[in-house]
XYZ file of C-alpha atoms in Angstrom:
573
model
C 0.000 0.000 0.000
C 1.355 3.097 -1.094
C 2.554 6.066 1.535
C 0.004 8.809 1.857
C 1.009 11.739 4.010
C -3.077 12.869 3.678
C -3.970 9.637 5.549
C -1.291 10.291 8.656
C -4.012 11.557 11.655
C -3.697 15.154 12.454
C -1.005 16.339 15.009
C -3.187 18.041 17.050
C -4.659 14.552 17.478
C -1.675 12.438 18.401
C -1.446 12.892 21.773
C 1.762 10.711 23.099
C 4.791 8.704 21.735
C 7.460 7.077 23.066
C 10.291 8.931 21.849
C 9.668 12.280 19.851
C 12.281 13.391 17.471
C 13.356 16.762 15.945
C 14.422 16.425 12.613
C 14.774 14.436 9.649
C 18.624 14.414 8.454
C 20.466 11.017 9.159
C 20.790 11.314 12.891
C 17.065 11.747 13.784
C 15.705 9.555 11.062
C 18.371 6.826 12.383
C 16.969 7.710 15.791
C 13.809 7.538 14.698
C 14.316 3.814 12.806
C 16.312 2.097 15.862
C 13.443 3.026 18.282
C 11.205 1.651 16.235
C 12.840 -1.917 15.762
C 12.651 -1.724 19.263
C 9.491 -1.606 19.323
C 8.881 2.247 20.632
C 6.223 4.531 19.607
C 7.641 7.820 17.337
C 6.837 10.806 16.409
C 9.486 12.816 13.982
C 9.199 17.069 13.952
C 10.250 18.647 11.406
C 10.211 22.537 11.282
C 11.237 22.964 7.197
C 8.634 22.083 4.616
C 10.148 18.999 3.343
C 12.162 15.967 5.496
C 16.010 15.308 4.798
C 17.790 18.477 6.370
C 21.396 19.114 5.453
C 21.857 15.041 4.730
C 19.074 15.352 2.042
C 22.009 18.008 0.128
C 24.944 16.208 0.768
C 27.111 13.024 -0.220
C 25.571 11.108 2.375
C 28.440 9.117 2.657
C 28.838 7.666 6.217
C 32.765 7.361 8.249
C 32.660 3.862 9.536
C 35.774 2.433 10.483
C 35.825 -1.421 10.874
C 33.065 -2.179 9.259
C 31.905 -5.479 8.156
C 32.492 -5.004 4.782
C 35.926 -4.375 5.565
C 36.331 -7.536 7.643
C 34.410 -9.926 4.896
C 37.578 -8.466 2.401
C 39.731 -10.051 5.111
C 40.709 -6.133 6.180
C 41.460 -6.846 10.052
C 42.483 -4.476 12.720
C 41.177 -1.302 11.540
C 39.687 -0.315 15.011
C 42.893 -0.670 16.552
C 44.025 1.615 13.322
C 41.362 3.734 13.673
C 41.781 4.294 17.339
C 45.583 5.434 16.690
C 44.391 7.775 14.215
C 42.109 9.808 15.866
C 44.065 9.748 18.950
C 46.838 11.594 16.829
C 44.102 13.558 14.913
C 41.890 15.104 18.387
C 45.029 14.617 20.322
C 43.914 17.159 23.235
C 41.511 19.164 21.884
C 38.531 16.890 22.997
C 37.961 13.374 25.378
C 38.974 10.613 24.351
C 35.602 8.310 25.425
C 33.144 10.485 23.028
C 35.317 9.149 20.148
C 36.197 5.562 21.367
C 32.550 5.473 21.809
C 31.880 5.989 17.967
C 34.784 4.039 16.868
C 33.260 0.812 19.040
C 29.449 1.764 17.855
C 29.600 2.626 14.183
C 29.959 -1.055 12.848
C 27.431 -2.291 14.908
C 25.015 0.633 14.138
C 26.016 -0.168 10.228
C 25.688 -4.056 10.242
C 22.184 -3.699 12.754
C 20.539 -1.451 10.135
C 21.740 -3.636 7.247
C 20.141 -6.888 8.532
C 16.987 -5.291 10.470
C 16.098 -2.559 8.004
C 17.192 -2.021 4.006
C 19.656 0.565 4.857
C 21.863 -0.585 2.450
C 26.112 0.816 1.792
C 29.035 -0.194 -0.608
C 32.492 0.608 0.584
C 34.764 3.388 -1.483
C 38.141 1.541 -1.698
C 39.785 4.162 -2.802
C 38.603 6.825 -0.333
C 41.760 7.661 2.017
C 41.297 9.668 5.074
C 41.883 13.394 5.184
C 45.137 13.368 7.365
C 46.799 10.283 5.768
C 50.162 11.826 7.016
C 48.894 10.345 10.870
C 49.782 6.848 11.847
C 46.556 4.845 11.230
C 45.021 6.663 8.679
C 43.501 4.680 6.328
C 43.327 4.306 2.586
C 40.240 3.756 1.486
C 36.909 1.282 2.930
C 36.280 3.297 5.572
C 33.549 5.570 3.811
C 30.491 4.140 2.856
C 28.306 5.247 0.091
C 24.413 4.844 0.420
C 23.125 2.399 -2.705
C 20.065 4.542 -5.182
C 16.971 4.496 -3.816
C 13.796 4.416 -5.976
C 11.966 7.569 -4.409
C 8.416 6.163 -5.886
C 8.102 3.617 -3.084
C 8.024 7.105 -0.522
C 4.340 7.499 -2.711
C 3.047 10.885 -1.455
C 5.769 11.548 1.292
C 8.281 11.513 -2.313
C 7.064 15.582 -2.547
C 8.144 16.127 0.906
C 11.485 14.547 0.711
C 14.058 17.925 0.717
C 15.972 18.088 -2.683
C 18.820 17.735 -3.664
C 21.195 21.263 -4.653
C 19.956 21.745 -8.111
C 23.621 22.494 -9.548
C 24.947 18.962 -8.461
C 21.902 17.496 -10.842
C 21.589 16.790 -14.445
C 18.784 18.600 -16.268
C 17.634 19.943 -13.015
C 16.706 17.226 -11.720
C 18.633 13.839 -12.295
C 20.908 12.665 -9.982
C 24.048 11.096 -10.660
C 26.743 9.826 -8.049
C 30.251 11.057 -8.223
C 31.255 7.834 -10.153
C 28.646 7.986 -12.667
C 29.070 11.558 -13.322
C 32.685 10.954 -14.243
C 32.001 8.889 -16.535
C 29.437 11.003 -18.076
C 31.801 13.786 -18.713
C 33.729 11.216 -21.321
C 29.967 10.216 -23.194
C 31.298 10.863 -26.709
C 34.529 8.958 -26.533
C 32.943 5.394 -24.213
C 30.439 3.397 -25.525
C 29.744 2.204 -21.741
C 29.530 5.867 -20.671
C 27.037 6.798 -23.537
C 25.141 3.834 -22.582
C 24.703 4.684 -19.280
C 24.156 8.231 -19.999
C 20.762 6.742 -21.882
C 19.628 4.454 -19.208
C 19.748 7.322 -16.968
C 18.155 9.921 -19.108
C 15.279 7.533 -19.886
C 14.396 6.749 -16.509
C 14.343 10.223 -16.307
C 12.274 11.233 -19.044
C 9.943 8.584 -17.719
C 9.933 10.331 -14.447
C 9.379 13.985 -15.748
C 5.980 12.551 -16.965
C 4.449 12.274 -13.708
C 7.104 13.768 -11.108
C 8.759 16.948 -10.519
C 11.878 15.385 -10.627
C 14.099 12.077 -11.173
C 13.179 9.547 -8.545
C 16.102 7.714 -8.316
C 17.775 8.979 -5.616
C 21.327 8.657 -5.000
C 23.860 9.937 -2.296
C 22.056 12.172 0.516
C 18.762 11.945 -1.194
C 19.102 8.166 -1.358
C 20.171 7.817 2.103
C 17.097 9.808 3.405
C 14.484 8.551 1.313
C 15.516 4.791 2.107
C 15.439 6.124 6.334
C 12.348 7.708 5.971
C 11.058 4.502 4.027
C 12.076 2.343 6.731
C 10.540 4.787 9.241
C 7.512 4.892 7.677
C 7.088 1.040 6.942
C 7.479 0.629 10.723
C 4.471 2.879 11.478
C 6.768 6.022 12.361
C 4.669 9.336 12.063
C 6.968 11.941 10.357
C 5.244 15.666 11.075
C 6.845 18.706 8.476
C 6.044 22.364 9.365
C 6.760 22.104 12.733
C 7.805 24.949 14.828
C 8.609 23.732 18.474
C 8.208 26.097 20.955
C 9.393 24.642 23.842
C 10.510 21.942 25.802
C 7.806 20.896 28.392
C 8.895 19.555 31.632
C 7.733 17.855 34.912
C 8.434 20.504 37.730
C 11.313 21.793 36.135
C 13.262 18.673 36.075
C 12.123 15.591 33.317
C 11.518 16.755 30.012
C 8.186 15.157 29.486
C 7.349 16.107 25.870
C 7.715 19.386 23.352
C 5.141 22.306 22.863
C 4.885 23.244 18.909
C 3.016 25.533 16.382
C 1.615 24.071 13.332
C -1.013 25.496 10.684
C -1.523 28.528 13.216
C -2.618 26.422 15.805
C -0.835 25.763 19.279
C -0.545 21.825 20.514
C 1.803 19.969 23.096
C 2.842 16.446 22.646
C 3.585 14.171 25.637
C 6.749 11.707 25.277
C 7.135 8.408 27.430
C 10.652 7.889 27.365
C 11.938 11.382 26.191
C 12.635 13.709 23.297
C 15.613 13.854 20.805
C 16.960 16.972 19.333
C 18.286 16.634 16.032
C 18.329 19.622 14.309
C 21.677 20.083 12.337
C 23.597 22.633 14.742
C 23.840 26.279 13.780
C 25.421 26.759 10.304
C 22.265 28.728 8.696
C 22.039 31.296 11.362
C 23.620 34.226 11.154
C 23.258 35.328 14.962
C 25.306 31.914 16.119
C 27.195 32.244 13.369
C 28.686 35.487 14.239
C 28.947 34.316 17.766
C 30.582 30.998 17.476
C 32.668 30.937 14.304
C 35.880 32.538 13.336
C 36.057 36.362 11.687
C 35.293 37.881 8.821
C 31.982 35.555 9.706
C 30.534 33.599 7.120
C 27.616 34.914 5.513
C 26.113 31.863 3.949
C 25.878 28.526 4.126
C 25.197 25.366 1.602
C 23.397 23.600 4.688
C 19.843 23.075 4.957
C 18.080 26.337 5.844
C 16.478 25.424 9.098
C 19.495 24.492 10.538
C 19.622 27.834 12.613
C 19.958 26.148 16.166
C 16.536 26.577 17.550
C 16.542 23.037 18.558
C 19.948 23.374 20.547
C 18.254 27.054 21.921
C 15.328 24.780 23.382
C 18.344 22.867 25.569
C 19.514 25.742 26.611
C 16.371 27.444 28.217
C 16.121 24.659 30.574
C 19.663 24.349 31.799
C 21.272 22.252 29.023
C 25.128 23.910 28.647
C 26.955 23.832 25.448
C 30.628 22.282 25.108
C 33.619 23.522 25.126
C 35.038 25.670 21.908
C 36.980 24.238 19.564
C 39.475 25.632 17.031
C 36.646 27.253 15.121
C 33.412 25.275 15.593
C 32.785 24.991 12.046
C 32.695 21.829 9.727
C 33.854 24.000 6.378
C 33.687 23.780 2.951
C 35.012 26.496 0.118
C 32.233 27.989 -1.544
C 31.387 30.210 -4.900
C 28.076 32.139 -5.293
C 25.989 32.346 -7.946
C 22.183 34.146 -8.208
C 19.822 31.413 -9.614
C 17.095 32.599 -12.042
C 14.279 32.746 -9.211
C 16.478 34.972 -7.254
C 17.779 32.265 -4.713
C 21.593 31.699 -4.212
C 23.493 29.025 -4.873
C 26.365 28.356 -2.768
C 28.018 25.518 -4.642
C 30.714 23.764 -2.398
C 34.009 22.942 -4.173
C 34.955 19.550 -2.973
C 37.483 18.088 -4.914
C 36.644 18.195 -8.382
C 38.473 21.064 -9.562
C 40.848 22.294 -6.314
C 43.084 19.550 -6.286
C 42.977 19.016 -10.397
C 46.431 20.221 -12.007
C 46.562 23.714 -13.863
C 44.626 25.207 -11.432
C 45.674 27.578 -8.403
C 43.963 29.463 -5.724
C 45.354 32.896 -5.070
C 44.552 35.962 -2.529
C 43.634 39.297 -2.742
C 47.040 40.401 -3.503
C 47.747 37.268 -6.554
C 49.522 34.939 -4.121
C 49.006 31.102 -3.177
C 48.821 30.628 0.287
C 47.948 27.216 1.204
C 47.981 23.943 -0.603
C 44.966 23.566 -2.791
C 44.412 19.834 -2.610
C 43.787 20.293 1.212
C 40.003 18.384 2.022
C 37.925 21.053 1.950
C 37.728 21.186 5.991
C 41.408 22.155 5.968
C 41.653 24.445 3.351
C 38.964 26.479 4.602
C 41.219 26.435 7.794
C 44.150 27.455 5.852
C 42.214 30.455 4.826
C 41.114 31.684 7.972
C 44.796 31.086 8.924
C 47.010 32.928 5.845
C 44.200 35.783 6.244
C 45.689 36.692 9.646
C 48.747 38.005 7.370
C 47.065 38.788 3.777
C 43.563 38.990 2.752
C 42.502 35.534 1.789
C 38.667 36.087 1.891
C 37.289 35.442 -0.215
C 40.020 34.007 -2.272
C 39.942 33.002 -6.392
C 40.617 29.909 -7.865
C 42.112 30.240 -11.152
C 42.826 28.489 -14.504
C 43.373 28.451 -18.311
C 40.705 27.292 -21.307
C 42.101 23.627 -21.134
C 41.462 23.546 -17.450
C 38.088 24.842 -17.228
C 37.096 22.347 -20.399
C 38.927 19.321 -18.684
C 37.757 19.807 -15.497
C 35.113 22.722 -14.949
C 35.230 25.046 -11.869
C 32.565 25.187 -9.347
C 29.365 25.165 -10.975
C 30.651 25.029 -14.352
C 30.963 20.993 -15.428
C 33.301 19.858 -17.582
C 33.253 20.414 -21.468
C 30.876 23.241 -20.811
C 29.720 24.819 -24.323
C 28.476 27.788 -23.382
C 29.856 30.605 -20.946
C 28.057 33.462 -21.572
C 25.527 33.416 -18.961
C 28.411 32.639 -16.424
C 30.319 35.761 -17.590
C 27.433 38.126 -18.204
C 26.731 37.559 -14.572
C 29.687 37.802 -12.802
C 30.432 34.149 -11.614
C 32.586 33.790 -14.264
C 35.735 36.159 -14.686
C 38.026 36.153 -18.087
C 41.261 37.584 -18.979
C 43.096 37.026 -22.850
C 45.801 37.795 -20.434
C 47.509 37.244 -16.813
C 47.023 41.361 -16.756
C 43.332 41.548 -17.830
C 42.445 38.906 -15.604
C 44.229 40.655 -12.384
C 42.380 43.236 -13.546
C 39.262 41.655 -13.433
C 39.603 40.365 -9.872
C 41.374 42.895 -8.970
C 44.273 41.787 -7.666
C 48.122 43.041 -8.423
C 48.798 41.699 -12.388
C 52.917 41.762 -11.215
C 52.564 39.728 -8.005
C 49.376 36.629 -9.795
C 52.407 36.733 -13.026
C 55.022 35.922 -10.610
C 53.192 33.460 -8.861
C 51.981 31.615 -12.052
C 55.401 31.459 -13.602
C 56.540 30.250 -9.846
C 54.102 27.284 -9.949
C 54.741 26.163 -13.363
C 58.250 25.749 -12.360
C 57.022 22.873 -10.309
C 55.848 20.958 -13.197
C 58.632 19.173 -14.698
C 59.454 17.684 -10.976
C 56.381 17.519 -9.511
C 57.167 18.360 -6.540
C 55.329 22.053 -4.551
C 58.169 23.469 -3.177
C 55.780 25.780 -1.329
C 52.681 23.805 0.579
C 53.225 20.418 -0.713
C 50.595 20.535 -3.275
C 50.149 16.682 -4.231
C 52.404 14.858 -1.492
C 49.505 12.316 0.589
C 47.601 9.790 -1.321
C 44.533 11.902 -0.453
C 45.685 14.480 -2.499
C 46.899 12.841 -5.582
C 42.951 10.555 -4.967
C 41.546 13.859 -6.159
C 43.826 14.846 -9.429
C 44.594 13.823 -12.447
C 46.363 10.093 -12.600
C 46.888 11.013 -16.547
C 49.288 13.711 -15.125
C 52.825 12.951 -14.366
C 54.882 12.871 -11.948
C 52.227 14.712 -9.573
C 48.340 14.243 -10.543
C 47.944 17.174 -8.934
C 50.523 19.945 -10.897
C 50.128 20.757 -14.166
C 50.882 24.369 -16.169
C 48.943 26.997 -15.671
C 48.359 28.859 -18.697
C 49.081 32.545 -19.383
C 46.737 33.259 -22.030
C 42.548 32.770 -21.639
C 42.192 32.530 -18.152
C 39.098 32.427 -15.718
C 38.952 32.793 -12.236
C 35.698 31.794 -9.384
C 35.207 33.696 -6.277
C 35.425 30.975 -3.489
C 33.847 31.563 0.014
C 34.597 30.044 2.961
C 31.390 28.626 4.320
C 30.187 26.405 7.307
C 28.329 22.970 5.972
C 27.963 22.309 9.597
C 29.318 23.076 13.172
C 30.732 21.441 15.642
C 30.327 23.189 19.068
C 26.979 21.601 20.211
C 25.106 20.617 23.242
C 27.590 18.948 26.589
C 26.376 15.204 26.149
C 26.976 11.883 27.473
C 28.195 8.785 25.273
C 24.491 8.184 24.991
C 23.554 11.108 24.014
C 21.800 12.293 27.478
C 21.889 16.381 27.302
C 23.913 17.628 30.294
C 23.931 20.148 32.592
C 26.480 22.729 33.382
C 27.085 20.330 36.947
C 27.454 16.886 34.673
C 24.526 15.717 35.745
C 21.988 14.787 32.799
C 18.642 16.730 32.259
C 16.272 13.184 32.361
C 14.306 12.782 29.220
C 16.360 14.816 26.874
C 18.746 13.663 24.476
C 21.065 14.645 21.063
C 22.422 13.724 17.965
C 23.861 15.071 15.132
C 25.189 18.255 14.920
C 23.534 19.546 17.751
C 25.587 17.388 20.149
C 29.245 18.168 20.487
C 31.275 16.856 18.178
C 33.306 13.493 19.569
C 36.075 14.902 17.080
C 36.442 18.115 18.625
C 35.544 20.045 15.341
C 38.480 17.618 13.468
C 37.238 16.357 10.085
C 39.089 12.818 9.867
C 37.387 11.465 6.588
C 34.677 11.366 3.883
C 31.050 10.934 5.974
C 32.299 11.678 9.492
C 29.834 13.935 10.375
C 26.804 11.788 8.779
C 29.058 8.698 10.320
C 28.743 10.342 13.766
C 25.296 11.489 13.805
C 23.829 8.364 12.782
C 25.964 6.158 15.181
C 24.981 8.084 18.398
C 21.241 8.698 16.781
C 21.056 4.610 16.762
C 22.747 4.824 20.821
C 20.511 7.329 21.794
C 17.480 5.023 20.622
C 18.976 1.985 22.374
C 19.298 3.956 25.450
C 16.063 5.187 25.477
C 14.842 2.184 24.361
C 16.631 -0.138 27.402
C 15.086 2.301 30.135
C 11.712 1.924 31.489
C-alpha cells in the first residue's frame, strides 16, 4: 500500500509517543528507525517544509571504520588503526571516550541497520582519510556510500522529501553519483559511458511525466528517502512544518514532551521515554554564526536552511550547557556564489573536483598562493582563515586556463561546458586574454598573480610544490589527475585565456553543540543529565572536537549516536 502523508491523523490529534524526534537528516531519522525496531512509539518534527535536512544536500556518505564489509575483504584491525588515528588527529583538543565510543558503535550501528532494516552501503576503496600523514590513517573502505533508492516507493511523502542542490543534478533534476558523473563527462569517446548516460536519461524522461523530478535517488537523497522509508514502513509518524516552541517539563526537572506551532494552531505532545533533538547545529544562522565561528563571519551557508539552532536554543532554556570551543566550531567547505534565475543563491561547495585538479591555483587578494589547494575542503577552509591573519585571503579566487576549465570545470561550471556566456554576463565567471586583464578583473596586483603563475609552473617538470606540498599524501593525488605525471595534482597553468571563481569560505555544519553523554543524554552545566532529553547530530558536540578525519564523518557520527541514543532510550523503562 502506497505512503500517503493525507492519511497520517492530524497532530493536534496524536497525543503521546514514546520517543519524539526533531528532525529528519540522518541522525534523527536513524533515531527515529532504531526506536522503532525496538518496538517504541515515534513521532518525527520537522520545522522545514520537506524531510532530509542538510543530509538530504549532501554526499551522504557515512565514516565507519571497521566495518563489516571491511572484515568480509579479510581487512582486520582497523579499530585498533582507527583508534591510533584519531588519537593523533583530536590529540587534546577533545575526550577521548566520546570518540572511542563511535569508533566501538559505528559497525554495529552499520551491520544492525543492514540486517533489520534495508539501509543498504558499498564501501569506497579508494577513499583515504583526510590526514593520511597520521599513523593509522587509512586508505580507502572506511567511507560508505548509500546504494540509489527508488523515491516512488516514498508514494506521497516523495514531494516532501528535501531536494537535492539543483547544480549537483543533471537537467535539473537527475541525480548522478560522483562515479557515474565521471564517466558522463567522457559520453562521446565510451560506448559504456554513452550507454549509461541513456539508461539514466530515460528513466528520467519517464519520471518527468508524472514527477517533478528524477526519482532515483542517489547519495544524501538516497540515504534519506531509504530512512524515511524504513521509518515509515514501521508505522513512524513523520510531522513537516513544525515549529517547536518549547521543551515541556515535569516541575522543572524531566523533560516530558515538546510544545509546537503548526497550521496557526498551538498543541503539546507528551513523550514516554523522552525527546531527541536533532536539528543540524547552527550553520544557517547568522546570529550563532557570528557568535561561534571565526572572523570575517561567514555569511552563507550550503546547509539546509532550518538548521539555525533553535533546537539546541530549546536545551539551553532549561539548563542544558553547550561544550567547550573548539578551534573554530565549524565543519567548512570552500564555496562560490551564484544568483539562480528565481532569485535564490546558490552556494556551490568545491569539494574536490576542480581544487586539487592540475593547472589550477587558488590565489589571494594580492595574486599569491597561500595554502595547498588539494587540502580536504575542511582544511583548506582552515588554511584560509589562517594565511588571512597576514594577507587577505577572503574570499580568495581559484584560477585556470581554457584547457582547465574544459577538462575539469570550476565550481558550478561541469566539464566540457559549451556555453559561458551566462556565467560571464553575470559575474560568476571572470576572463582575462591575459595574466594582466584577468588581475584586472579580480582585482588583484597583475605583477605579483604573473610571478606566482610562472613560480608554480616551475614545479611541473618535478612535480614536486616546493611551497605547501601541493600533491604529497595519497589523499591528495585521490583527487587529481592520474593522466598527469609525476604529480596528478601539478600541471601548467596557462598565461593566455584565463578564468577565475570567487570561493567563500562557508560552514556545511558546526561542531560546538550541546555537553552530552556517550548516549547522548543532554547535560547540565554540573554533569549531571537533564532526564528525558537527548542529542544527535550536529547539535551534540562533536566526539572529534571540530576535526574532520574522513569522507562521511559527520553523517558517520550522527547516525551512530542517533542509533545509541534510541537503544538507550529504548533499554530504560
Amino acid at each position: 500500500m502506497p505512503f500517503d502523508p493525507k492519511q497520517r491523523p492530524p497532530l493536534d490529534r496524536v497525543r503521546d509517543a514514546d520517543l519524539i524526534i526533531l528532525g529528519s537528516g540522518a541522525s534523527g531519522l536513524t533515531a527515529a528507525l532504531t526506536a522503532l525496531l525496538a518496538g517504541l512509539r515515534v513521532v518525527v518534527l520537522e520545522k522545514a517544509p520537506h524531510f532530509g535536512g542538510t543530509t538530504a544536500r549532501s554526499s551522504g556518505t557515512a565514516w565507519v571504520p571497521n566495518n563489516r564489509m571491511m572484515r568480509n575483504e579479510g581487512i582486520t584491525g582497523d579499530d585498533e588503526r582507527a583508534a591510533t588515528y584519531l588519537e593523533g588527529l583530536v590529540g587534546n583538543r577533545g575526550p577521548r571516550r566520546p570518540w572511542q565510543a563511535f569508533l566501538d558503535t559505528a559497525p554495529r550501528m552499520q551491520a544492525d541497520l543492514a540486517d533489520r532494516a534495508e539501509i543498504a552501503f558499498r564501501p569506497m576503496p579508494a577513499a583515504p582519510d583526510y590526514r593520511p600523514e597520521i599513523d593509522g590513517a587509512g586508505s580507502g573502505w572506511r567511507p560508505l556510500e548509500p546504494l540509489p533508492f527508488d523515491g516512488r516507493k516514498l508514494g506521497g511523502y516523495f514531494d516532501l522529501l528535501a531536494p537535492p542542490i539543483p547544480e549537483l543534478t543533471v537537467f535539473g533534476g537527475m541525480m548522478v553519483t560522483r562515479a557515474e558523473a565521471g564517466q558522463l563527462v567522457h559520453a562521446e569517446k565510451s560506448l559504456r559511458a554513452m550507454m549509461l548516460g541513456a539508461r539514466l536519461t530515460g528513466r528520467y524522461v519517464r519520471d518527468r511525466l508524472k514527477y517533478k523530478r528524477g526519482t532515483r535517488l542517489v547519495m544524501g537523497n538516497g540515504l534519506v528517502a531509504r530512512l524515511l522509508h524504513e521509518v515509515l514502513k514501521r508505522g513512524g509518524l513523520v510531522y513537516e512544518d513544525v515549529t517547536v516552541t518549547g521543551l515541556n517539563t515535569d516541575d522543572g526537572e524531566a523533560v516530558t514532551g515538546v510544545s509546537y506551532q503548526r497550521d496557526g494552531k498551538a498543541g503539546a505532545l507528551n513523550a514516554a521515554r523522552g525527546v531527541v533533538l536533532a536539528g543540524g547545529g547552527y550553520p544557517s544562522s547568522q546570529a550563532w554564526r557570528a557568535r561561534e565561528l571565526p572572523t570575517p563571519t561567514p555569511d552563507h551557508s550550503p546547509a539546509a536552511p532550518f538548521a539555525c539552532g533553535t533546537t539546541i536554543e530549546l536545551a539551553l532554556a532549561i539548563g542544558a550547557t553547550l561544550g567547550a570551543p573548539g578551534l573554530d566550531n565549524g565543519l567548512w567547505f570552500p564555496s562560490s556564489l551564484r544568483k539562480r534565475a528565481d532569485g535564490s543563491l546558490a552556494v556551490f561547495p568545491h569539494i574536490a573536483l576542480d581544487r586539487a585538479k592540475p593547472g589550477g591555483i587558488i590565489v589571494n587578494q594580492r595574486g599569491r598562493r597561500f595554502a595547498n589547494e588539494a587540502l580536504s575542503y575542511h582544511d583548506f577552509v582552515r588554511a584560509m582563515y589562517a594565511a588571512n591573519d597576514d594577507e587577505p585571503c577572503i574570499p580568495a579566487w581559484i584560477i585556470g586556463d581554457r584547457r582547465f576549465l574544459r577538462r575539469y570545470g570550476m565550481g558550478i561550471i561541469r566539464p566540457r561546458t559549451p556555453f559561458l556566456k551566462p556565467y560571464l554576463a553575470d559575474g560568476y565567471l571572470k576572463y582575462g586574454a591575459t595574466v594582466e586583464e584577468l588581475a584586472a578583473k579580480i582585482d588583484v596586483p597583475a605583477e605579483e598573480l604573473q610571478k606566482t603563475i610562472q613560480r608554480f609552473n616551475g614545479f611541473v617538470r618535478s612535480g614536486v610544490d616546493e611551497d605547501f606540498s601541493r600533491g604529497s599524501t595519497i589523499y591528495q593525488r585521490s583527487n587529481g589527475d592520474p593522466a598527469q605525471e609525476p604529480n596528478p595534482c601539478i600541471g601548467t597553468v596557462g598565461e593566455t585565456q584565463l578564468y577565475a571563481v570567487e570561493l567563500h569560505p562557508t560552514p556545511l555544519g558546526t561542531s560546538r553543540g550541546l555537553s552530552a553523554s556517550i548516549d547522548g543524554e543532554v547535560l547540565r552545566e554540573t554533569g549531571d543529565p537533564i532526564p528525558g532529553l537527548y542529542v544527535c547530530g550536529n547539535d551534540m558536540q562533536s566526539c572529534f572536537a571540530g576535526e574532520y578525519p574522513g569522507a562521511g564523518a559527520q553523517i558517520g557520527m550522527g547516525m551512530t549516536f542517533g542509533w545509541r541514543v534510541a537503544r538507550c532510550t529504548a533499554d530504560r523503562t
